[in-house]
Amino acid sequence: MPVTTIEWENDHIRMIDQTRLPLELVHLKIDKVEVLAEAIKSLRVRGAPAIGVAGAFGILLGIQNHADEDREGFFKLLEETAIYLNATRPTAVNLSWALNRMQAVANSNAGQDVPSLKQMLRNEALEIWEEDRRTCRALGQHGQALLEDGSRILTHCNTGALATADYGTAIGVVFAANEAGKKVHVYADETRPLLQGARLNVWELMNEGIDVTLICDNTAAAVMQKGEIDCCIVGADRIAANGDTANKIGTYNVAVLAEKHNIPFYIAAPYSTIDFNITGGDQIPIEQRAPEEVTEGFGRRTAPPNTKVYSPAFDVTPNDLITAIITEAGVIYPPFEANLRARTSQTKSQNPR
Amino acid sequence: MPVTTIEWENDHIRMIDQTRLPLELVHLKIDKVEVLAEAIKSLRVRGAPAIGVAGAFGILLGIQNHADEDREGFFKLLEETAIYLNATRPTAVNLSWALNRMQAVANSNAGQDVPSLKQMLRNEALEIWEEDRRTCRALGQHGQALLEDGSRILTHCNTGALATADYGTAIGVVFAANEAGKKVHVYADETRPLLQGARLNVWELMNEGIDVTLICDNTAAAVMQKGEIDCCIVGADRIAANGDTANKIGTYNVAVLAEKHNIPFYIAAPYSTIDFNITGGDQIPIEQRAPEEVTEGFGRRTAPPNTKVYSPAFDVTPNDLITAIITEAGVIYPPFEANLRARTSQTKSQNPR
């Protein structure tokens, strides 16, 4: 049973501190929005869908102690909290999607009193969390139909339960194949600089008894050259209307390698990751990470002092390198622009079109 | 002035312990062949040409205390020492090339007494060291003609002074361009698992005041996509007669990316790296490294216990992805099979044809 990454308990968030994995499974109790913001920035919780859920719960933290008699101040605080949380990470659209959805509930019930608004927001946040769980399972079912018994899958970054509320996107597909009785094998890119593949994907897969081999990111090419990969499945942090996909740095590299070796390259992501407001990947903001994540990421300095580092958190894979996008509404093939819009998500989770 | 990586001093080897860089510049004094073997295996000295020089000096360590009156035992010890050292690392052909060359000197002077043989071997080892220095400078001159003022070069692994006696191959080309007054910029792949790019290339380039930006290996694709790379220059551990090239794991990945982005991809290597005895890259033995280099490479465990790891030290880039091979005898273009054989090295350093 995959772990529950994040959930709401009474008046606080209970979530796994992913920076402590795989050595320690530590749950954090977070009851302040500032503590949550730090946790998002420092990747204690990460993965686009999980960040969306965290954002919704963060709104609850922000407003729960506000005085019941102050309606005007309540809406001001709600907006400030959303802006504050939205600034924590710029690329994953799921965060702004969840925050917008929470604000929309309040705004469309502007006549209600504060206790009622608090209750509605609480229900909406829990619904976002529940939807994420349903979405991942639906996505996993659609995706696993693409795999066969014995399939060998390359993954990049963590896209399992830890990247969502509790089941995963790309690794959710692997879980679903495993549950369907298919013996699959995963090659997990370690995913520099923060090693989410090594620390998190490998941990999740081993927990489920799924055969997994860890490789350095630069080794995927050699493994493909040997004919050891049947398909690549990765997640997404934001998908433009035309299918261009921002995902963890190195994803574009994998896509180029897959094209060279005629290997299917799949994106697995919920509709909440699709940003129909932008037409192409060049409009996706790319977060830059701190140089120290590269130069002293393992607790020991591994480059000279004052080394200049270029460390974008994400890259953009152009749609022509993507075989299909696996969503909760089915497997979407090119042309993505038309086919993404044509399909309706079974949930409310899609972004505005 | 690039550092001197390895040299012979009276009766011992003086060399930099590359595992301590970039934090500490420590010189080792090695006077036992077993200590040298450990140093090669654990990459205190690495880089194909440097390993070749180390092998030649290792022969001197092995035989220098042998009794002058025992000629028969001397040849036996010489052969045993060569076999012992040759087993330390299987891929770089420069090691067996240097050991063969040392043995050939003794064998072709089999009638001489032991003190004379010792002197001849000493001269040959010093000649191998001197040749390496001349070879790198000639190679650098040929290569730098390919660069322009402002060229942006992607490197993978360390191929500087630390990979040779004292100047370098791919980075030697960069040094030569810099000495010729061209302002070039290097993007250095960090090169997992052992980060020779981050630890060694960046250190060498910064020491020479050359502009360098460190990137994770998986980031090269995004940098190329942005149009920031004008050419790739990498080293080689063994080149087959047809030009197929074994080099640090991830090199084939870089070659595929260069092809996709129409960027010239150069190998920089001395003729001693060419193995005319094998017709293609599939015949090059590929060394497997210990899983711990990936899972706990920096003093902290970063994957679950018992993680299965695939960690080849090298991959093979097929000749059709290689724009040219930069050697001390000039820049060799395809067809490599004919053109590598046609050119004569200015040194004695080529392998048998």
XYZ file of C-alpha atoms in Angstrom:
706
model
C 0.000 0.000 0.000
C 1.687 3.263 -1.088
C 2.219 5.804 1.684
C -0.029 8.763 2.427
C 2.164 11.771 1.746
C -0.037 14.559 3.047
C -3.376 14.743 4.831
C -5.458 17.054 6.995
C -5.907 16.161 10.661
C -8.350 18.277 12.724
C -6.512 21.626 12.593
C -3.156 20.830 11.026
C -1.340 19.182 8.137
C 0.298 15.833 8.736
C 2.884 15.118 6.067
C 6.073 13.210 5.401
C 9.312 15.220 5.499
C 10.672 14.022 2.164
C 14.116 15.503 2.777
C 14.647 12.869 5.497
C 13.922 9.921 3.194
C 15.051 7.247 2.562
C 16.915 7.065 5.877
C 14.053 8.140 8.132
C 10.283 8.218 7.730
C 9.399 11.337 9.701
C 5.931 12.925 9.766
C 5.649 16.656 10.288
C 2.743 18.324 12.087
C 2.353 21.732 10.465
C -0.087 24.270 11.899
C 1.360 27.541 10.623
C 1.322 28.786 7.052
C 4.889 30.113 7.335
C 6.141 26.674 8.325
C 4.334 25.204 5.339
C 5.872 27.796 3.006
C 9.334 26.848 4.233
C 8.469 23.174 3.784
C 7.419 23.750 0.159
C 10.473 25.878 -0.670
C 12.877 23.373 0.840
C 11.111 20.434 -0.833
C 9.959 18.712 2.359
C 6.829 18.325 0.246
C 7.305 18.340 -3.535
C 5.728 16.963 -6.681
C 3.241 19.134 -8.526
C 0.015 17.425 -7.368
C 1.225 17.194 -3.758
C 2.111 20.886 -3.793
C -1.410 21.637 -5.012
C -2.908 19.734 -2.087
C -0.453 21.420 0.287
C -1.549 24.819 -1.045
C -5.214 24.059 -0.399
C -4.446 22.919 3.144
C -2.216 25.982 3.546
C -5.242 28.204 2.963
C -6.957 26.434 5.864
C -3.944 27.085 8.098
C -3.942 30.724 7.060
C -7.570 31.452 7.820
C -8.554 29.071 10.593
C -7.820 31.401 13.504
C -9.291 34.519 11.937
C -11.984 36.238 14.042
C -15.454 35.088 13.047
C -16.908 38.634 13.148
C -14.426 40.181 10.670
C -15.711 39.268 7.169
C -13.768 41.951 5.308
C -10.505 41.028 6.992
C -11.227 37.395 6.218
C -11.242 37.938 2.458
C -8.138 40.101 2.696
C -6.342 37.391 4.687
C -7.490 34.722 2.252
C -6.023 36.632 -0.672
C -2.784 37.423 1.156
C -2.361 33.790 2.131
C -2.911 32.669 -1.460
C -0.392 35.185 -2.819
C 2.116 34.224 -0.119
C 1.842 30.500 -0.820
C 1.785 30.946 -4.588
C 5.210 32.595 -4.434
C 6.870 29.559 -2.875
C 7.413 27.731 -6.178
C 6.731 29.235 -9.609
C 6.686 26.341 -12.095
C 4.104 23.815 -10.870
C 0.742 25.142 -11.993
C -1.101 22.832 -9.582
C -0.255 25.209 -6.751
C -1.912 28.264 -8.285
C -4.707 26.021 -9.581
C -5.526 24.825 -6.047
C -5.190 28.308 -4.551
C -7.465 29.774 -7.242
C -9.986 27.044 -6.637
C -10.048 27.777 -2.904
C -10.455 31.507 -3.521
C -13.220 30.878 -6.060
C -15.253 28.983 -3.444
C -15.063 31.923 -1.052
C -15.726 34.521 -3.735
C -18.785 32.745 -5.082
C -20.152 32.567 -1.532
C -19.227 36.099 -0.561
C -22.509 36.645 1.247
C -21.928 33.876 3.791
C -20.609 34.459 7.311
C -17.049 33.572 8.272
C -17.799 30.260 10.048
C -19.705 29.069 6.962
C -16.898 30.188 4.658
C -14.359 28.358 6.811
C -16.447 25.204 6.583
C -16.812 25.518 2.795
C -13.069 26.015 2.361
C -12.376 23.043 4.565
C -14.709 20.927 2.434
C -13.109 22.189 -0.768
C -9.565 21.423 0.453
C -10.601 17.922 1.479
C -12.311 17.519 -1.907
C -9.060 18.544 -3.683
C -7.231 15.926 -1.619
C -9.853 13.247 -2.385
C -9.880 14.164 -6.068
C -6.127 13.809 -6.204
C -6.446 10.287 -4.835
C -9.193 9.336 -7.331
C -7.368 11.060 -10.184
C -4.127 9.175 -9.594
C -5.921 5.831 -9.515
C -7.819 6.590 -12.734
C -4.599 7.795 -14.361
C -2.804 4.658 -13.194
C -5.453 2.424 -14.737
C -5.312 4.178 -18.107
C -1.520 4.117 -18.068
C -0.996 0.523 -17.019
C -2.830 -0.647 -20.141
C 0.215 0.637 -22.066
C 2.524 -1.745 -20.177
C 3.041 -5.432 -20.678
C 4.212 -8.192 -18.402
C 7.975 -7.732 -18.313
C 7.979 -4.095 -19.427
C 11.120 -2.165 -18.534
C 10.344 1.443 -17.669
C 12.680 4.406 -17.262
C 11.587 7.017 -14.700
C 12.985 10.443 -13.880
C 12.517 12.266 -10.564
C 9.896 11.045 -8.103
C 6.378 10.691 -9.413
C 5.019 8.226 -6.888
C 2.794 8.530 -3.864
C 5.206 11.114 -2.482
C 4.548 13.455 -5.414
C 0.787 13.359 -4.851
C -1.572 12.816 -1.924
C -0.968 9.091 -1.867
C -0.573 7.117 -5.102
C 1.417 8.868 -7.761
C 1.384 9.676 -11.459
C 4.139 7.937 -13.464
C 4.863 5.582 -10.561
C 1.113 5.273 -10.018
C 1.048 3.711 -13.494
C 3.714 1.256 -12.332
C 1.766 0.527 -9.117
C -1.372 -0.108 -11.184
C 0.495 -2.468 -13.528
C 1.892 -4.301 -10.511
C -1.593 -4.573 -8.963
C -2.834 -5.930 -12.301
C -0.303 -8.754 -11.967
C 2.249 -7.508 -14.492
C 5.852 -8.005 -13.426
C 7.571 -4.815 -14.523
C 11.089 -3.539 -14.017
C 11.944 0.097 -13.356
C 15.215 1.858 -14.107
C 15.147 4.915 -11.849
C 17.226 7.959 -12.789
C 18.721 9.236 -9.536
C 17.794 12.799 -10.603
C 20.421 15.329 -9.646
C 20.755 17.586 -7.822
C 18.360 16.512 -5.056
C 18.208 12.809 -5.918
C 14.447 12.393 -5.728
C 14.774 9.332 -7.933
C 17.344 7.644 -5.686
C 15.850 8.754 -2.392
C 12.130 8.566 -3.123
C 11.276 6.524 -6.243
C 13.543 3.648 -5.267
C 12.186 3.715 -1.715
C 8.562 3.641 -2.875
C 9.122 0.884 -5.425
C 11.114 -1.304 -3.029
C 8.368 -0.851 -0.426
C 5.915 -2.332 -2.935
C 8.252 -5.153 -3.911
C 8.707 -3.852 -7.452
C 12.013 -4.627 -9.172
C 14.005 -1.410 -9.496
C 17.550 -0.555 -10.568
C 19.053 2.811 -9.706
C 21.167 4.566 -12.331
C 22.900 7.917 -12.557
C 21.053 10.276 -14.914
C 23.914 10.103 -17.413
C 23.583 6.303 -17.640
C 20.090 6.221 -19.205
C 21.590 6.602 -22.678
C 23.795 3.534 -22.266
C 20.878 1.490 -20.895
C 18.740 2.459 -23.885
C 21.615 1.677 -26.243
C 21.659 -1.850 -24.798
C 17.950 -2.224 -25.598
C 16.965 -2.419 -21.934
C 14.185 0.194 -21.916
C 10.696 -0.365 -23.373
C 9.232 3.014 -22.457
C 9.844 6.164 -20.433
C 7.171 7.538 -18.098
C 7.720 10.849 -16.352
C 5.548 13.374 -14.564
C 4.901 17.043 -15.270
C 4.936 20.313 -13.372
C 3.095 22.266 -16.043
C 1.763 21.309 -19.470
C 0.992 24.046 -21.991
C -2.132 23.857 -24.153
C -0.043 22.492 -27.035
C 1.404 19.669 -24.919
C 4.837 21.199 -24.296
C 5.750 19.932 -20.834
C 7.831 21.400 -18.035
C 9.164 18.733 -15.714
C 12.200 18.079 -13.524
C 15.504 19.116 -15.093
C 16.783 16.250 -17.231
C 13.376 15.253 -18.571
C 14.080 16.876 -21.940
C 17.355 14.925 -22.002
C 15.417 11.672 -21.506
C 12.983 12.662 -24.275
C 15.824 13.256 -26.750
C 17.351 9.889 -25.853
C 13.977 8.156 -26.246
C 13.535 9.678 -29.717
C 17.032 8.549 -30.739
C 16.305 4.975 -29.600
C 12.689 4.817 -30.852
C 11.333 4.330 -27.344
C 7.845 5.636 -26.404
C 8.026 8.668 -24.134
C 4.966 9.226 -21.930
C 3.984 12.083 -19.634
C 1.730 11.036 -16.725
C -0.111 13.960 -15.166
C -3.585 14.977 -13.996
C -5.577 17.614 -15.849
C -4.774 20.017 -13.005
C -1.238 20.161 -14.415
C -2.441 21.419 -17.787
C -2.360 25.186 -18.173
C -4.734 26.003 -21.011
C -3.934 29.680 -20.499
C -0.548 29.356 -22.163
C -0.052 28.231 -25.725
C 3.510 26.882 -25.510
C 6.321 25.806 -23.233
C 8.305 29.015 -23.762
C 5.756 30.766 -21.520
C 6.364 28.502 -18.512
C 8.421 30.221 -15.783
C 11.414 28.093 -14.819
C 12.563 28.186 -11.211
C 16.300 28.515 -10.536
C 17.628 26.618 -7.551
C 20.453 27.526 -5.173
C 24.017 26.645 -6.324
C 24.660 24.863 -3.041
C 22.214 22.112 -4.016
C 24.759 21.168 -6.687
C 28.032 22.056 -4.954
C 27.303 20.735 -1.470
C 24.254 18.597 -1.912
C 25.572 15.621 -0.010
C 26.753 17.374 3.117
C 30.247 17.747 1.718
C 31.502 20.402 -0.660
C 32.236 18.885 -4.091
C 33.256 21.923 -6.146
C 35.694 24.777 -5.526
C 34.536 27.836 -3.543
C 32.776 30.464 -5.697
C 31.973 28.012 -8.469
C 29.414 29.461 -10.879
C 26.449 27.075 -11.203
C 23.495 26.952 -13.579
C 20.742 24.957 -11.895
C 17.244 25.298 -13.324
C 14.755 23.105 -11.474
C 12.932 22.189 -14.674
C 13.301 21.952 -18.419
C 10.701 21.967 -21.179
C 10.119 19.004 -23.472
C 8.567 20.072 -26.786
C 5.372 18.266 -27.710
C 6.878 16.557 -30.766
C 8.998 14.359 -28.472
C 5.982 13.190 -26.448
C 4.277 9.966 -27.516
C 1.194 10.508 -25.342
C 0.001 12.184 -22.136
C -1.536 9.803 -19.613
C -4.327 11.576 -17.675
C -7.237 10.597 -15.459
C -9.450 11.094 -18.522
C -7.498 8.640 -20.645
C -4.345 8.472 -22.743
C -4.149 11.561 -24.947
C -2.262 11.296 -28.248
C -1.221 14.074 -30.639
C -2.388 16.506 -31.830
C -2.356 17.536 -28.161
C -3.863 20.995 -28.563
C -7.152 19.598 -29.853
C -7.172 16.300 -28.027
C -6.405 17.704 -24.563
C -9.305 20.152 -24.899
C -11.634 17.531 -26.333
C -11.380 15.175 -23.385
C -13.222 15.979 -20.164
C -11.675 15.127 -16.860
C -13.868 12.892 -14.728
C -13.080 15.241 -11.881
C -13.374 18.976 -11.399
C -9.620 19.122 -11.472
C -8.941 20.663 -14.838
C -7.767 24.224 -15.205
C -9.964 26.817 -16.921
C -10.018 26.393 -20.693
C 50.329 27.087 -15.423
C 48.403 23.783 -15.207
C 49.459 21.508 -12.354
C 51.835 18.571 -12.638
C 49.697 15.555 -11.828
C 52.306 12.831 -11.637
C 56.087 12.714 -11.843
C 59.059 10.538 -10.903
C 61.335 11.717 -8.102
C 64.529 9.729 -7.477
C 62.996 6.436 -6.318
C 59.296 7.167 -5.955
C 56.200 8.620 -7.600
C 55.006 12.046 -6.533
C 51.404 12.585 -7.497
C 48.293 14.521 -6.567
C 45.628 12.603 -4.622
C 42.687 13.553 -6.847
C 40.111 12.211 -4.406
C 41.012 15.082 -2.035
C 40.361 17.810 -4.627
C 39.003 20.452 -4.785
C 39.149 20.944 -1.022
C 42.787 20.002 -0.504
C 45.797 19.792 -2.810
C 47.657 16.829 -1.336
C 50.694 15.168 -2.950
C 51.301 11.484 -2.336
C 54.758 9.913 -2.192
C 54.325 6.361 -3.479
C 57.215 3.908 -3.315
C 55.385 0.553 -3.377
C 53.588 -0.978 -6.327
C 50.718 -2.204 -4.111
C 50.089 1.344 -2.916
C 50.036 2.511 -6.520
C 47.563 -0.231 -7.477
C 45.216 0.902 -4.722
C 45.633 4.509 -5.851
C 44.657 3.601 -9.433
C 41.685 1.487 -8.366
C 40.350 4.159 -6.039
C 40.914 6.914 -8.620
C 43.520 8.872 -6.665
C 45.087 9.005 -10.121
C 42.704 8.687 -13.075
C 42.368 9.739 -16.679
C 43.584 7.374 -19.360
C 46.903 9.096 -20.202
C 47.743 9.659 -16.520
C 47.064 5.992 -15.778
C 49.447 5.065 -18.579
C 52.210 7.168 -17.045
C 51.404 5.743 -13.604
C 51.719 2.227 -15.021
C 55.169 2.948 -16.452
C 56.338 4.406 -13.143
C 54.707 1.447 -11.378
C 57.044 -0.908 -13.259
C 59.983 1.065 -11.855
C 58.597 0.675 -8.325
C 58.132 -3.034 -8.882
C 61.644 -3.800 -10.079
C 63.877 -1.227 -8.445
C 64.821 -3.281 -5.409
C 65.341 -6.551 -7.244
C 68.760 -8.148 -6.711
C 71.184 -7.181 -9.489
C 72.564 -10.738 -9.842
C 69.182 -12.413 -10.522
C 68.438 -11.828 -14.225
C 65.892 -14.608 -14.576
C 63.962 -13.465 -11.519
C 64.080 -9.921 -12.854
C 62.132 -10.787 -16.018
C 59.652 -12.830 -14.016
C 59.113 -9.938 -11.602
C 58.742 -7.513 -14.499
C 56.028 -9.626 -16.055
C 54.228 -10.185 -12.750
C 54.283 -6.476 -11.993
C 52.854 -5.663 -15.426
C 50.060 -8.232 -15.058
C 49.301 -6.982 -11.545
C 49.079 -3.342 -12.590
C 47.169 -4.094 -15.787
C 44.362 -5.642 -13.733
C 43.688 -2.451 -11.798
C 41.450 -0.887 -14.470
C 40.287 -2.688 -17.605
C 38.960 -0.016 -19.983
C 41.739 2.541 -20.497
C 44.060 1.047 -23.089
C 46.829 3.506 -22.207
C 47.655 1.389 -19.154
C 48.335 -1.820 -21.066
C 49.984 0.228 -23.810
C 52.494 1.711 -21.347
C 53.094 -1.626 -19.613
C 53.665 -3.363 -22.953
C 56.072 -0.669 -23.977
C 58.082 -1.077 -20.780
C 58.208 -4.858 -21.197
C 59.223 -4.511 -24.837
C 62.266 -2.454 -23.842
C 63.419 -5.169 -21.469
C 62.652 -7.993 -23.877
C 64.518 -6.419 -26.758
C 67.529 -5.996 -24.479
C 67.339 -9.415 -22.882
C 71.099 -9.880 -23.020
C 71.835 -6.893 -20.793
C 72.570 -7.129 -17.090
C 70.014 -6.095 -14.472
C 71.492 -2.667 -13.627
C 71.472 -1.774 -17.340
C 67.903 -3.012 -17.725
C 66.841 -0.946 -14.733
C 68.416 2.127 -16.298
C 66.761 1.478 -19.661
C 63.345 1.049 -18.046
C 63.829 4.214 -16.072
C 64.666 6.079 -19.262
C 61.647 4.602 -21.037
C 59.266 5.571 -18.223
C 60.589 9.099 -18.205
C 60.258 9.179 -21.985
C 56.609 8.080 -21.715
C 56.052 10.909 -19.241
C 57.818 13.442 -21.470
C 55.934 12.219 -24.530
C 52.650 12.661 -22.722
C 53.561 16.275 -22.023
C 54.569 16.944 -25.650
C 51.576 15.035 -26.984
C 49.077 17.046 -24.954
C 50.555 20.330 -26.098
C 50.515 19.267 -29.759
C 46.945 18.010 -29.370
C 45.952 21.270 -27.694
C 47.350 23.302 -30.579
C 45.507 21.279 -33.222
C 42.296 21.432 -31.213
C 42.315 25.115 -30.357
C 42.227 25.976 -34.052
C 38.660 24.606 -34.002
C 37.616 27.188 -31.385
C 36.814 30.839 -31.858
C 36.935 33.804 -29.550
C 33.779 33.451 -27.474
C 33.282 29.732 -28.115
C 31.130 27.952 -25.540
C 32.337 24.418 -24.911
C 30.624 21.556 -23.095
C 32.954 19.146 -21.271
C 32.274 15.833 -19.556
C 34.445 14.299 -16.835
C 37.932 15.643 -16.223
C 40.242 15.803 -19.183
C 42.649 18.443 -17.954
C 46.136 18.334 -16.529
C 44.870 15.936 -13.878
C 43.967 13.341 -16.506
C 47.465 13.383 -18.006
C 50.983 14.115 -16.801
C 50.408 17.833 -16.746
C 48.323 19.558 -19.445
C 45.281 17.637 -20.521
C 43.411 16.523 -23.608
C 39.974 18.149 -24.019
C 40.808 20.761 -21.395
C 44.278 21.015 -22.902
C 42.488 22.280 -26.024
C 40.758 24.892 -23.859
C 44.081 25.843 -22.207
C 45.672 26.230 -25.651
C 42.789 28.418 -26.860
C 43.138 30.538 -23.737
C 46.897 30.850 -24.255
C 46.180 31.897 -27.858
C 44.128 34.799 -26.501
C 40.673 33.409 -27.201
C 38.135 34.081 -24.456
C 36.178 30.859 -24.228
C 33.483 29.707 -21.848
C 33.182 26.164 -20.523
C 30.041 24.429 -19.309
C 31.359 21.563 -17.174
C 29.161 18.499 -16.627
C 29.617 17.534 -12.983
C 29.931 13.877 -14.069
C 28.262 11.495 -11.683
C 28.977 9.410 -9.775
C 32.421 10.664 -8.760
C 32.018 14.279 -9.907
C 35.325 14.599 -11.719
C 33.821 17.479 -13.678
C 32.767 19.415 -10.573
C 35.780 18.544 -8.460
C 38.566 18.586 -11.035
C 37.614 20.332 -14.303
C 36.132 23.335 -12.535
C 39.136 23.535 -10.215
C 41.624 23.426 -13.096
C 39.746 25.957 -15.208
C 39.253 28.407 -12.330
C 42.958 28.104 -11.502
C 43.712 29.313 -15.044
C 41.128 32.100 -14.884
C 38.924 30.513 -17.541
C 35.189 31.222 -17.343
C 33.400 28.027 -16.304
C 29.836 27.176 -15.289
C 29.096 23.934 -13.497
C 25.957 22.015 -14.476
C 24.444 18.694 -13.492
C 24.840 16.107 -16.252
C 21.101 16.121 -16.902
C 21.180 19.888 -17.584
C 23.338 19.759 -20.733
C 20.255 19.127 -22.875
C 18.507 22.267 -21.632
C 21.664 24.349 -22.149
C 21.958 23.078 -25.731
C 18.247 23.725 -26.295
C 18.880 27.365 -25.346
C 21.614 27.582 -27.985
C 24.364 28.063 -25.407
C 26.808 25.398 -26.622
C 29.014 25.754 -29.717
C 30.819 22.432 -29.419
C 31.434 19.471 -27.119
C 34.967 18.235 -26.416
C 35.479 15.091 -24.361
C 38.335 12.677 -23.753
C 38.608 8.952 -24.395
C 39.639 5.851 -22.492
C 39.868 3.646 -25.555
C 39.191 4.273 -29.239
C 38.591 1.324 -31.555
C 40.123 1.247 -35.033
C 36.804 2.415 -36.508
C 36.597 5.445 -34.199
C 34.033 4.052 -31.745
C 35.033 5.627 -28.437
C 34.757 4.453 -24.846
C 34.781 7.327 -22.408
C 33.316 8.233 -19.017
C 29.707 7.149 -18.551
C 27.427 9.851 -19.943
C 29.608 10.652 -22.933
C 27.288 8.774 -25.293
C 24.411 10.789 -23.809
C 26.253 14.028 -24.658
C 26.902 12.754 -28.198
C 23.209 12.013 -28.771
C 22.296 15.486 -27.503
C 24.924 17.095 -29.737
C 23.533 15.279 -32.782
C 19.984 16.404 -31.925
C 21.110 20.042 -31.640
C 23.538 20.002 -34.604
C 26.522 20.746 -32.366
C 30.007 19.443 -33.282
C 31.116 16.622 -30.997
C 34.889 16.173 -30.674
C 36.991 13.497 -28.998
C 40.388 14.733 -27.784
C 42.870 11.910 -27.175
C 46.451 10.914 -27.900
C 47.250 8.092 -30.302
C 48.118 5.942 -27.267
C 44.364 5.763 -26.613
C 43.654 4.198 -30.003
C 43.484 0.426 -29.961
C 44.050 -0.694 -33.548
C 43.717 -4.300 -32.393
C 39.953 -4.028 -32.068
C 37.628 -3.194 -34.913
C 34.671 -1.743 -32.988
C 33.424 -0.416 -29.667
C 31.552 -3.612 -28.816
C 34.937 -5.229 -28.103
C 35.937 -2.719 -25.426
C 35.650 -4.160 -21.897
C 33.551 -1.877 -19.689
C 34.459 -1.644 -16.026
C 31.614 -1.822 -13.471
C 31.988 0.352 -10.403
C 30.848 -0.303 -6.845
C 27.184 0.557 -6.049
C 28.317 2.620 -3.057
C 29.829 5.220 -5.390
C 26.242 6.015 -6.404
C 24.389 5.360 -3.152
C 26.815 6.873 -0.653
C 29.343 8.707 -2.733
C 29.702 11.723 -0.525
C 29.717 10.363 2.966
C 25.945 10.252 3.266
C 23.639 7.478 2.137
C 21.192 8.707 -0.517
C 19.308 5.535 -1.471
C 17.605 2.807 0.572
C 19.690 -0.109 1.920
C 20.119 -2.952 -0.609
C 19.312 -0.750 -3.594
C 20.273 -2.469 -6.853
C 22.580 -0.196 -8.869
C 23.857 -0.340 -12.436
C 27.039 1.713 -12.615
C 29.287 1.173 -15.616
C 32.323 3.457 -15.525
C 32.187 4.058 -19.281
C 29.921 3.992 -22.289
C 30.682 3.687 -25.976
C 29.918 6.429 -28.483
C 29.538 5.051 -32.008
C 31.742 6.700 -34.622
C 28.816 8.176 -36.568
C 28.148 10.617 -33.703
C 31.758 11.871 -33.650
C 32.582 14.960 -35.719
C 36.350 14.525 -35.413
C 39.084 13.097 -33.192
C 41.653 15.644 -32.051
C 45.072 13.978 -31.713
C 48.694 15.060 -31.428
C 48.989 14.257 -35.147
C 46.162 16.576 -36.136
C 42.378 16.644 -36.289
C 41.134 13.391 -37.800
C 37.797 13.415 -39.641
C 35.720 10.461 -40.888
C 36.147 7.920 -42.303
C 38.076 7.198 -39.095
C 39.215 3.681 -39.941
C 41.317 4.894 -42.862
C 42.212 8.334 -41.586
C 43.397 7.229 -38.133
C 45.741 4.709 -39.724
C 46.923 7.132 -42.394
C 48.172 9.735 -39.952
C 51.436 9.156 -38.122
C 51.820 10.322 -34.567
C 54.755 12.686 -34.092
C 55.612 10.601 -31.067
C 56.214 6.927 -30.528
C 52.981 6.835 -28.599
C 50.692 5.027 -30.976
C 49.587 1.470 -30.368
C 50.636 -1.306 -32.756
C 48.728 -1.214 -36.037
